PDB file of C-alpha atoms in Angstrom:
ATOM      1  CA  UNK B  29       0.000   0.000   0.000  1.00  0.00           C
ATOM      2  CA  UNK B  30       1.332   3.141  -0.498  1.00  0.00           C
ATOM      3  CA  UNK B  31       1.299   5.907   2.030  1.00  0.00           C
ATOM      4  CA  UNK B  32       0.555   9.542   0.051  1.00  0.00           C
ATOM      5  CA  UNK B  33       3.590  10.880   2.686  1.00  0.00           C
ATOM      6  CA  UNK B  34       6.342   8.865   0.610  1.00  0.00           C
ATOM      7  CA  UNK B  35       5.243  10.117  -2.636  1.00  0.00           C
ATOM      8  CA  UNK B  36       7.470  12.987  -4.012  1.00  0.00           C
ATOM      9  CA  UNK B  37       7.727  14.971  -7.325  1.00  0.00           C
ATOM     10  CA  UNK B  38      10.286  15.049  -9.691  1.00  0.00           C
ATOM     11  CA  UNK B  39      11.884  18.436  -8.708  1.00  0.00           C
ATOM     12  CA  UNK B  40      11.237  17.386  -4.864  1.00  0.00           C
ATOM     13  CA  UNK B  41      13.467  14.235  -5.153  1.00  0.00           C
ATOM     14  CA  UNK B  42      16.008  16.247  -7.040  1.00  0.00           C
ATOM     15  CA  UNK B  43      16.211  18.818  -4.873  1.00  0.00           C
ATOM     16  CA  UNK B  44      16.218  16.378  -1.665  1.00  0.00           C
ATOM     17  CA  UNK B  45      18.765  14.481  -3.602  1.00  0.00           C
ATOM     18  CA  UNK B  46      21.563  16.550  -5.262  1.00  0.00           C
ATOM     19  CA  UNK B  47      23.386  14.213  -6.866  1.00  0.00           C
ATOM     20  CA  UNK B  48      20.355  13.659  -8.956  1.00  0.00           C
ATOM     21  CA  UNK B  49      19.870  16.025 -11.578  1.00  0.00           C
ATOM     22  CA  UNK B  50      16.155  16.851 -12.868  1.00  0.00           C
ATOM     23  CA  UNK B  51      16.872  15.895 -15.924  1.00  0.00           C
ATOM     24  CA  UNK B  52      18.923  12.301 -14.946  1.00  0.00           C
ATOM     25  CA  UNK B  53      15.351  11.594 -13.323  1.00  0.00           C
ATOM     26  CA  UNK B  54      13.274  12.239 -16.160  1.00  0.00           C
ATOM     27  CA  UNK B  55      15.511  10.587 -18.318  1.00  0.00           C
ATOM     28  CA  UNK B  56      15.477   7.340 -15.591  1.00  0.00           C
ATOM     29  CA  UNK B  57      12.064   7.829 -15.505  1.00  0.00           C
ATOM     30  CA  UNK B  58      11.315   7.632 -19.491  1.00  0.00           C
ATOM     31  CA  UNK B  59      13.437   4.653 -19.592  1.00  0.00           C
ATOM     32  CA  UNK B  60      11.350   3.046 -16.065  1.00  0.00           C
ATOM     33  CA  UNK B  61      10.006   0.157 -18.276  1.00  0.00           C
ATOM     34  CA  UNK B  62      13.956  -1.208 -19.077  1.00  0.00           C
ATOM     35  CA  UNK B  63      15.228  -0.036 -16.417  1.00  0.00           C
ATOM     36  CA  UNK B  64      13.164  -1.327 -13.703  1.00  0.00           C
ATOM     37  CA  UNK B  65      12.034   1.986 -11.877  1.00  0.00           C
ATOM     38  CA  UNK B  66       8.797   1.369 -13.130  1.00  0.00           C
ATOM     39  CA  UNK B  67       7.515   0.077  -9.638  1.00  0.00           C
ATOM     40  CA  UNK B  68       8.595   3.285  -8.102  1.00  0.00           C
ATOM     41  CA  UNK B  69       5.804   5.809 -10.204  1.00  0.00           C
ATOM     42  CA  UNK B  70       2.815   6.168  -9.860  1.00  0.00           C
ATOM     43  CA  UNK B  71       1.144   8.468 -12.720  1.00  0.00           C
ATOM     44  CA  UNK B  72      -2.056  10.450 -11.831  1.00  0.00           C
ATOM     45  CA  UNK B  73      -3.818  13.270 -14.273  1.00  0.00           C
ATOM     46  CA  UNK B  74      -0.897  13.225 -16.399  1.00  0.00           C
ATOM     47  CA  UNK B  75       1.711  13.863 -13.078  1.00  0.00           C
ATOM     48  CA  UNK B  76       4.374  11.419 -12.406  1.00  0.00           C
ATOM     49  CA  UNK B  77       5.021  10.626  -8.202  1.00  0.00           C
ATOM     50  CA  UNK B  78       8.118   8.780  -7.444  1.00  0.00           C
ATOM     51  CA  UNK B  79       7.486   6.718  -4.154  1.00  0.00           C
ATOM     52  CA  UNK B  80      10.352   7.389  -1.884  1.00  0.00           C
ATOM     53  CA  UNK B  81      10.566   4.310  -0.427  1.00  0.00           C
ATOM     54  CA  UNK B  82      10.368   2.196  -3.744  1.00  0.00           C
ATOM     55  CA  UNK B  83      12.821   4.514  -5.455  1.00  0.00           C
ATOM     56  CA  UNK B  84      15.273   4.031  -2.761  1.00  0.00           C
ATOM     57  CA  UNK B  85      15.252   0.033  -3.481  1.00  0.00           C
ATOM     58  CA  UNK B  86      15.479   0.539  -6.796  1.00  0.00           C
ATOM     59  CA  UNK B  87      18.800   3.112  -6.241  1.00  0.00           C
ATOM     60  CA  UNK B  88      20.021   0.158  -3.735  1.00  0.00           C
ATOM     61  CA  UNK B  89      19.712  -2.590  -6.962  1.00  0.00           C
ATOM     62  CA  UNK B  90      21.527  -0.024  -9.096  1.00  0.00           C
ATOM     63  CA  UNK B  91      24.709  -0.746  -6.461  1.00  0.00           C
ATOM     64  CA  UNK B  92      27.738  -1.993  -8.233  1.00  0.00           C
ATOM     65  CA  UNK B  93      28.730  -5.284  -6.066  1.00  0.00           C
ATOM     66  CA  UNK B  94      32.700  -4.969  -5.500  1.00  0.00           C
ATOM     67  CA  UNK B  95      34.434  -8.187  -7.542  1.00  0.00           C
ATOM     68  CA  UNK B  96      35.341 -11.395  -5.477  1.00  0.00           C
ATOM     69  CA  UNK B  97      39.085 -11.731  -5.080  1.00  0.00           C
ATOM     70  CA  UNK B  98      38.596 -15.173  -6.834  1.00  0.00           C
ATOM     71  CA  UNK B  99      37.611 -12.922 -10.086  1.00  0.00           C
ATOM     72  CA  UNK B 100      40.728 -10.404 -10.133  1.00  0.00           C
ATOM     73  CA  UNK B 101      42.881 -13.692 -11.201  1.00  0.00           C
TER      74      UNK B 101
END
C-alpha cells in the first residue's frame, strides 16, 4: 500500500537528492520500463510521483557489487 507521505515529485526528489539532476530523473524515468524503476511511479492526471521508499530500493539494486578476489585472477 502506499502511504501519500512517501510520494514525491520530480523536482522534490532532485532537490532532496543533489546528486540527482532533474533531468537524470526524467531521463530514468522515461526509460522506467527497461530499467526497472517502473515500480517506483505512480502516474495520476498526467503527473508522475516517485514513491520514496520504492525509489530508494530501486537506487540500492543499481549498487555496483565490488568483484570477489577469486575474479581479479
Amino acid at each position: 500500500m502506499v502511504d501519500f507521505r512517501d510520494l514525491a515529485t520530480v523536482k522534490q526528489v532532485a532537490v532532496e537528492a543533489p546528486f540527482i539532476t532533474e533531468a537524470k530523473l526524467r531521463w530514468w524515468i522515461f526509460h522506467a520500463e527497461t530499467n526497472g524503476l517502473k515500480p517506483a511511479l505512480i502516474k495520476i492526471g498526467g503527473r508522475v510521483y516517485i514513491d520514496r521508499a520504492e525509489f530508494n530500493k530501486w537506487l540500492e539494486g543499481q549498487r555496483m557489487a565490488p568483484k570477489a578476489l577469486n575474479d581479479a585472477a
